[in-house]
Amino acid sequence: MSQETGLAILSDVQAMFAVLLDEYFKIDNPLSIDWEADTKEFCGESKEDLEKFGSVILDLHLYYQITDIEYEPYSEYETFPTLNHAYNYVVDKVLIKNGLDPQTLEPTS
């Protein structure tokens, strides 16, 4: 594996995240997502909105076969204050699963 593989993973995870956000929240243009946006403001403040965002994160876990979940249900807004926090959480797990260091994108072994 190489840095190119790491960059492809970064792009793939971001694209899948955008697709799922659009699926659950019907975004006008998924290509223009502000990843620094406040998660609660982006998704909405209701319990249903929180559950939908939780479903996005859970779907990413399932799609990328990430088995360890390091947050409690209904704590997603606190755990991931911005969309970028959630993206970094998922992409780091996918990189590690693929034997890459999240900081350098280099193989760990």
CSV table of N, CA and C in Angstrom, one decimal:
chain,number,residue,atom,x,y,z
A,1,MET,N,0.8,-1.2,0.0
A,1,MET,CA,0.0,0.0,0.0
A,1,MET,C,0.9,1.2,0.0
A,2,SER,N,0.3,2.3,-0.6
A,2,SER,CA,1.1,3.5,-0.7
A,2,SER,C,0.3,4.7,-0.2
A,3,GLN,N,0.9,5.9,-0.3
A,3,GLN,CA,0.2,7.1,0.0
A,3,GLN,C,-1.0,7.3,-1.0
A,4,GLU,N,-0.8,6.8,-2.2
A,4,GLU,CA,-1.9,6.9,-3.2
A,4,GLU,C,-3.1,6.1,-2.7
A,5,THR,N,-2.9,5.0,-2.1
A,5,THR,CA,-4.0,4.2,-1.5
A,5,THR,C,-4.6,5.0,-0.4
A,6,GLY,N,-3.8,5.6,0.4
A,6,GLY,CA,-4.4,6.4,1.5
A,6,GLY,C,-5.2,7.6,1.0
A,7,LEU,N,-4.7,8.2,0.0
A,7,LEU,CA,-5.5,9.4,-0.6
A,7,LEU,C,-6.8,8.9,-1.2
A,8,ALA,N,-6.7,7.7,-1.8
A,8,ALA,CA,-8.0,7.1,-2.4
A,8,ALA,C,-9.0,6.8,-1.3
A,9,ILE,N,-8.5,6.3,-0.2
A,9,ILE,CA,-9.4,6.0,1.0
A,9,ILE,C,-10.0,7.3,1.5
A,10,LEU,N,-9.2,8.4,1.6
A,10,LEU,CA,-9.7,9.6,2.1
A,10,LEU,C,-10.8,10.1,1.2
A,11,SER,N,-10.6,10.0,-0.1
A,11,SER,CA,-11.6,10.5,-1.1
A,11,SER,C,-12.9,9.6,-1.0
A,12,ASP,N,-12.7,8.3,-0.9
A,12,ASP,CA,-13.8,7.4,-0.9
A,12,ASP,C,-14.7,7.6,0.3
A,13,VAL,N,-14.1,7.7,1.5
A,13,VAL,CA,-14.8,7.9,2.7
A,13,VAL,C,-15.6,9.2,2.6
A,14,GLN,N,-15.0,10.3,2.2
A,14,GLN,CA,-15.7,11.6,2.1
A,14,GLN,C,-16.8,11.5,1.1
A,15,ALA,N,-16.6,10.8,0.0
A,15,ALA,CA,-17.7,10.7,-1.0
A,15,ALA,C,-18.9,9.8,-0.4
A,16,MET,N,-18.6,8.7,0.3
A,16,MET,CA,-19.6,7.9,0.9
A,16,MET,C,-20.4,8.7,2.0
A,17,PHE,N,-19.6,9.4,2.8
A,17,PHE,CA,-20.2,10.3,3.8
A,17,PHE,C,-21.2,11.3,3.2
A,18,ALA,N,-20.8,11.9,2.1
A,18,ALA,CA,-21.6,12.9,1.4
A,18,ALA,C,-22.9,12.2,0.9
A,19,VAL,N,-22.7,11.1,0.3
A,19,VAL,CA,-23.9,10.3,-0.3
A,19,VAL,C,-24.9,10.0,0.9
A,20,LEU,N,-24.4,9.6,2.0
A,20,LEU,CA,-25.3,9.2,3.1
A,20,LEU,C,-25.9,10.5,3.7
A,21,LEU,N,-25.2,11.6,3.8
A,21,LEU,CA,-25.8,12.8,4.3
A,21,LEU,C,-26.9,13.3,3.4
A,22,ASP,N,-26.6,13.1,2.1
A,22,ASP,CA,-27.7,13.5,1.2
A,22,ASP,C,-28.9,12.6,1.3
A,23,GLU,N,-28.6,11.3,1.4
A,23,GLU,CA,-29.7,10.3,1.6
A,23,GLU,C,-30.6,10.6,2.8
A,24,TYR,N,-30.0,11.0,3.9
A,24,TYR,CA,-30.8,11.2,5.1
A,24,TYR,C,-31.3,12.6,5.2
A,25,PHE,N,-30.6,13.6,4.7
A,25,PHE,CA,-30.9,15.0,4.9
A,25,PHE,C,-31.3,15.8,3.7
A,26,LYS,N,-31.3,15.1,2.5
A,26,LYS,CA,-31.7,15.8,1.2
A,26,LYS,C,-30.9,17.1,1.0
A,27,ILE,N,-29.7,17.1,0.8
A,27,ILE,CA,-28.8,18.2,0.6
A,27,ILE,C,-29.0,18.7,-0.8
A,28,ASP,N,-29.0,20.1,-1.0
A,28,ASP,CA,-29.1,20.6,-2.3
A,28,ASP,C,-28.0,20.2,-3.2
A,29,ASN,N,-26.7,20.3,-2.7
A,29,ASN,CA,-25.6,20.0,-3.5
A,29,ASN,C,-24.5,19.3,-2.6
A,30,PRO,N,-24.5,18.0,-2.6
A,30,PRO,CA,-23.6,17.2,-1.7
A,30,PRO,C,-22.1,17.6,-2.0
A,31,LEU,N,-21.8,18.1,-3.2
A,31,LEU,CA,-20.4,18.4,-3.5
A,31,LEU,C,-20.0,19.7,-2.8
A,32,SER,N,-20.9,20.5,-2.2
A,32,SER,CA,-20.6,21.7,-1.6
A,32,SER,C,-20.8,21.7,-0.1
A,33,ILE,N,-20.7,20.5,0.5
A,33,ILE,CA,-20.8,20.4,2.0
A,33,ILE,C,-19.7,21.1,2.7
A,34,ASP,N,-20.1,21.9,3.6
A,34,ASP,CA,-19.1,22.6,4.5
A,34,ASP,C,-18.7,21.7,5.6
A,35,TRP,N,-17.6,21.0,5.5
A,35,TRP,CA,-17.2,20.0,6.5
A,35,TRP,C,-16.8,20.6,7.8
A,36,GLU,N,-16.6,21.9,7.9
A,36,GLU,CA,-16.4,22.6,9.2
A,36,GLU,C,-17.7,23.0,9.8
A,37,ALA,N,-18.8,22.7,9.2
A,37,ALA,CA,-20.1,23.1,9.7
A,37,ALA,C,-20.4,22.4,11.1
A,38,ASP,N,-21.1,23.1,11.9
A,38,ASP,CA,-21.5,22.6,13.2
A,38,ASP,C,-22.5,21.5,12.9
A,39,THR,N,-22.3,20.3,13.4
A,39,THR,CA,-23.1,19.1,13.1
A,39,THR,C,-24.5,19.3,13.4
A,40,LYS,N,-24.8,19.9,14.6
A,40,LYS,CA,-26.2,20.1,15.0
A,40,LYS,C,-26.9,21.1,14.1
A,41,GLU,N,-26.2,22.2,13.7
A,41,GLU,CA,-26.8,23.2,12.8
A,41,GLU,C,-27.0,22.6,11.5
A,42,PHE,N,-26.1,21.8,11.0
A,42,PHE,CA,-26.2,21.1,9.7
A,42,PHE,C,-27.4,20.1,9.6
A,43,CYS,N,-27.4,19.3,10.6
A,43,CYS,CA,-28.4,18.2,10.6
A,43,CYS,C,-29.8,18.6,11.2
A,44,GLY,N,-29.8,19.4,12.2
A,44,GLY,CA,-31.0,19.8,12.9
A,44,GLY,C,-31.0,19.4,14.3
A,45,GLU,N,-31.8,20.0,15.1
A,45,GLU,CA,-31.7,19.9,16.5
A,45,GLU,C,-32.7,18.8,17.1
A,46,SER,N,-33.6,18.3,16.3
A,46,SER,CA,-34.6,17.4,16.9
A,46,SER,C,-33.9,16.0,17.2
A,47,LYS,N,-34.6,15.2,18.0
A,47,LYS,CA,-34.2,13.9,18.3
A,47,LYS,C,-34.1,13.0,17.0
A,48,GLU,N,-35.1,13.3,16.1
A,48,GLU,CA,-35.1,12.5,14.8
A,48,GLU,C,-33.9,12.9,14.0
A,49,ASP,N,-33.5,14.2,14.0
A,49,ASP,CA,-32.3,14.6,13.2
A,49,ASP,C,-31.1,13.9,13.8
A,50,LEU,N,-31.0,13.9,15.1
A,50,LEU,CA,-29.9,13.2,15.8
A,50,LEU,C,-29.8,11.7,15.4
A,51,GLU,N,-31.0,11.1,15.4
A,51,GLU,CA,-31.1,9.7,15.1
A,51,GLU,C,-30.6,9.4,13.6
A,52,LYS,N,-31.0,10.4,12.7
A,52,LYS,CA,-30.6,10.2,11.3
A,52,LYS,C,-29.1,10.4,11.2
A,53,PHE,N,-28.5,11.3,11.9
A,53,PHE,CA,-27.1,11.5,11.9
A,53,PHE,C,-26.4,10.3,12.4
A,54,GLY,N,-26.9,9.7,13.5
A,54,GLY,CA,-26.4,8.5,14.1
A,54,GLY,C,-26.5,7.3,13.1
A,55,SER,N,-27.5,7.3,12.3
A,55,SER,CA,-27.7,6.3,11.2
A,55,SER,C,-26.6,6.5,10.2
A,56,VAL,N,-26.3,7.7,9.8
A,56,VAL,CA,-25.2,8.0,8.8
A,56,VAL,C,-23.9,7.4,9.3
A,57,ILE,N,-23.6,7.7,10.6
A,57,ILE,CA,-22.3,7.1,11.2
A,57,ILE,C,-22.4,5.6,11.3
A,58,LEU,N,-23.5,5.1,11.7
A,58,LEU,CA,-23.6,3.6,11.8
A,58,LEU,C,-23.5,3.0,10.4
A,59,ASP,N,-24.1,3.6,9.4
A,59,ASP,CA,-24.0,3.0,8.0
A,59,ASP,C,-22.6,3.0,7.5
A,60,LEU,N,-21.8,4.1,7.9
A,60,LEU,CA,-20.4,4.1,7.5
A,60,LEU,C,-19.6,3.0,8.2
A,61,HIS,N,-20.0,2.7,9.5
A,61,HIS,CA,-19.3,1.6,10.2
A,61,HIS,C,-19.6,0.3,9.5
A,62,LEU,N,-20.9,0.1,9.1
A,62,LEU,CA,-21.2,-1.1,8.4
A,62,LEU,C,-20.6,-1.2,7.0
A,63,TYR,N,-20.6,-0.2,6.2
A,63,TYR,CA,-20.1,-0.2,4.9
A,63,TYR,C,-18.6,-0.5,4.9
A,64,TYR,N,-17.9,0.1,5.8
A,64,TYR,CA,-16.4,-0.1,5.9
A,64,TYR,C,-16.0,-1.2,6.8
A,65,GLN,N,-17.0,-1.9,7.4
A,65,GLN,CA,-16.8,-3.0,8.3
A,65,GLN,C,-15.9,-2.6,9.5
A,66,ILE,N,-16.2,-1.5,10.1
A,66,ILE,CA,-15.6,-1.0,11.3
A,66,ILE,C,-16.3,-1.6,12.5
A,67,THR,N,-15.6,-2.4,13.3
A,67,THR,CA,-16.3,-3.1,14.4
A,67,THR,C,-16.4,-2.4,15.7
A,68,ASP,N,-15.4,-1.5,15.9
A,68,ASP,CA,-15.4,-0.8,17.2
A,68,ASP,C,-16.0,0.5,17.1
A,69,ILE,N,-17.0,0.8,18.0
A,69,ILE,CA,-17.7,2.1,18.1
A,69,ILE,C,-17.3,2.7,19.4
A,70,GLU,N,-16.7,3.9,19.3
A,70,GLU,CA,-16.1,4.5,20.5
A,70,GLU,C,-17.0,5.7,21.0
A,71,TYR,N,-18.2,5.6,20.9
A,71,TYR,CA,-19.1,6.7,21.4
A,71,TYR,C,-20.4,6.0,21.8
A,72,GLU,N,-21.2,6.7,22.6
A,72,GLU,CA,-22.5,6.2,23.0
A,72,GLU,C,-23.6,6.7,22.1
A,73,PRO,N,-24.6,5.9,21.9
A,73,PRO,CA,-25.8,6.4,21.1
A,73,PRO,C,-26.3,7.7,21.7
A,74,TYR,N,-26.8,8.5,20.8
A,74,TYR,CA,-27.4,9.8,21.2
A,74,TYR,C,-26.3,10.8,21.7
A,75,SER,N,-25.0,10.5,21.6
A,75,SER,CA,-24.0,11.4,21.9
A,75,SER,C,-23.3,12.0,20.7
A,76,GLU,N,-23.8,11.7,19.5
A,76,GLU,CA,-23.0,12.0,18.3
A,76,GLU,C,-22.8,13.5,18.2
A,77,TYR,N,-23.7,14.3,18.5
A,77,TYR,CA,-23.5,15.8,18.4
A,77,TYR,C,-22.4,16.3,19.3
A,78,GLU,N,-22.3,15.7,20.5
A,78,GLU,CA,-21.2,16.1,21.4
A,78,GLU,C,-19.9,15.5,21.0
A,79,THR,N,-19.9,14.2,20.5
A,79,THR,CA,-18.7,13.5,20.1
A,79,THR,C,-18.1,14.1,18.8
A,80,PHE,N,-19.0,14.5,17.9
A,80,PHE,CA,-18.6,15.1,16.6
A,80,PHE,C,-19.2,16.5,16.4
A,81,PRO,N,-18.6,17.5,17.0
A,81,PRO,CA,-19.2,18.8,17.0
A,81,PRO,C,-19.2,19.4,15.6
A,82,THR,N,-18.3,19.0,14.7
A,82,THR,CA,-18.4,19.4,13.3
A,82,THR,C,-18.5,18.1,12.4
A,83,LEU,N,-18.9,18.3,11.2
A,83,LEU,CA,-18.9,17.2,10.3
A,83,LEU,C,-17.5,16.6,10.1
A,84,ASN,N,-16.5,17.5,10.1
A,84,ASN,CA,-15.1,17.1,9.9
A,84,ASN,C,-14.7,16.2,11.0
A,85,HIS,N,-15.1,16.4,12.3
A,85,HIS,CA,-14.8,15.5,13.4
A,85,HIS,C,-15.3,14.1,13.1
A,86,ALA,N,-16.5,14.0,12.6
A,86,ALA,CA,-17.1,12.7,12.3
A,86,ALA,C,-16.3,12.1,11.1
A,87,TYR,N,-16.0,12.8,10.1
A,87,TYR,CA,-15.3,12.3,8.9
A,87,TYR,C,-13.9,11.8,9.4
A,88,ASN,N,-13.2,12.6,10.2
A,88,ASN,CA,-11.9,12.2,10.7
A,88,ASN,C,-12.0,10.9,11.5
A,89,TYR,N,-13.0,10.8,12.3
A,89,TYR,CA,-13.2,9.6,13.1
A,89,TYR,C,-13.3,8.3,12.2
A,90,VAL,N,-14.2,8.4,11.2
A,90,VAL,CA,-14.4,7.3,10.3
A,90,VAL,C,-13.2,7.0,9.5
A,91,VAL,N,-12.6,8.1,8.9
A,91,VAL,CA,-11.5,7.8,7.9
A,91,VAL,C,-10.3,7.3,8.7
A,92,ASP,N,-10.0,7.7,9.9
A,92,ASP,CA,-8.9,7.2,10.7
A,92,ASP,C,-9.1,5.7,10.9
A,93,LYS,N,-10.3,5.3,11.2
A,93,LYS,CA,-10.6,3.9,11.5
A,93,LYS,C,-10.4,3.0,10.2
A,94,VAL,N,-10.8,3.6,9.0
A,94,VAL,CA,-10.7,2.9,7.8
A,94,VAL,C,-9.2,2.8,7.4
A,95,LEU,N,-8.5,3.9,7.6
A,95,LEU,CA,-7.0,3.8,7.3
A,95,LEU,C,-6.3,2.8,8.2
A,96,ILE,N,-6.6,2.8,9.4
A,96,ILE,CA,-6.0,1.8,10.4
A,96,ILE,C,-6.3,0.4,10.0
A,97,LYS,N,-7.6,0.2,9.6
A,97,LYS,CA,-8.0,-1.1,9.2
A,97,LYS,C,-7.3,-1.6,8.0
A,98,ASN,N,-6.9,-0.7,7.1
A,98,ASN,CA,-6.2,-1.0,5.9
A,98,ASN,C,-4.6,-0.9,6.1
A,99,GLY,N,-4.2,-0.9,7.4
A,99,GLY,CA,-2.8,-0.9,7.6
A,99,GLY,C,-2.0,0.4,7.3
A,100,LEU,N,-2.7,1.5,7.4
A,100,LEU,CA,-2.1,2.8,7.1
A,100,LEU,C,-2.2,3.7,8.3
A,101,ASP,N,-1.1,4.5,8.5
A,101,ASP,CA,-1.1,5.5,9.6
A,101,ASP,C,-1.9,6.7,9.2
A,102,PRO,N,-2.9,7.0,10.0
A,102,PRO,CA,-3.8,8.2,9.6
A,102,PRO,C,-3.0,9.5,9.5
A,103,GLN,N,-1.9,9.7,10.2
A,103,GLN,CA,-1.1,10.9,10.1
A,103,GLN,C,-0.3,11.0,8.8
A,104,THR,N,0.3,9.9,8.4
A,104,THR,CA,1.3,9.9,7.3
A,104,THR,C,0.8,9.3,6.0
A,105,LEU,N,-0.3,8.5,6.2
A,105,LEU,CA,-0.8,7.6,5.1
A,105,LEU,C,0.2,6.6,4.6
A,106,GLU,N,1.2,6.3,5.4
A,106,GLU,CA,2.2,5.3,5.1
A,106,GLU,C,1.8,4.0,5.8
A,107,PRO,N,2.3,2.9,5.3
A,107,PRO,CA,2.0,1.6,5.9
A,107,PRO,C,2.5,1.5,7.3
A,108,THR,N,1.8,0.9,8.2
A,108,THR,CA,2.2,0.8,9.6
A,108,THR,C,3.2,-0.3,9.9
A,109,SER,N,3.3,-1.2,9.0
A,109,SER,CA,4.3,-2.3,9.2
A,109,SER,C,5.4,-2.3,8.2
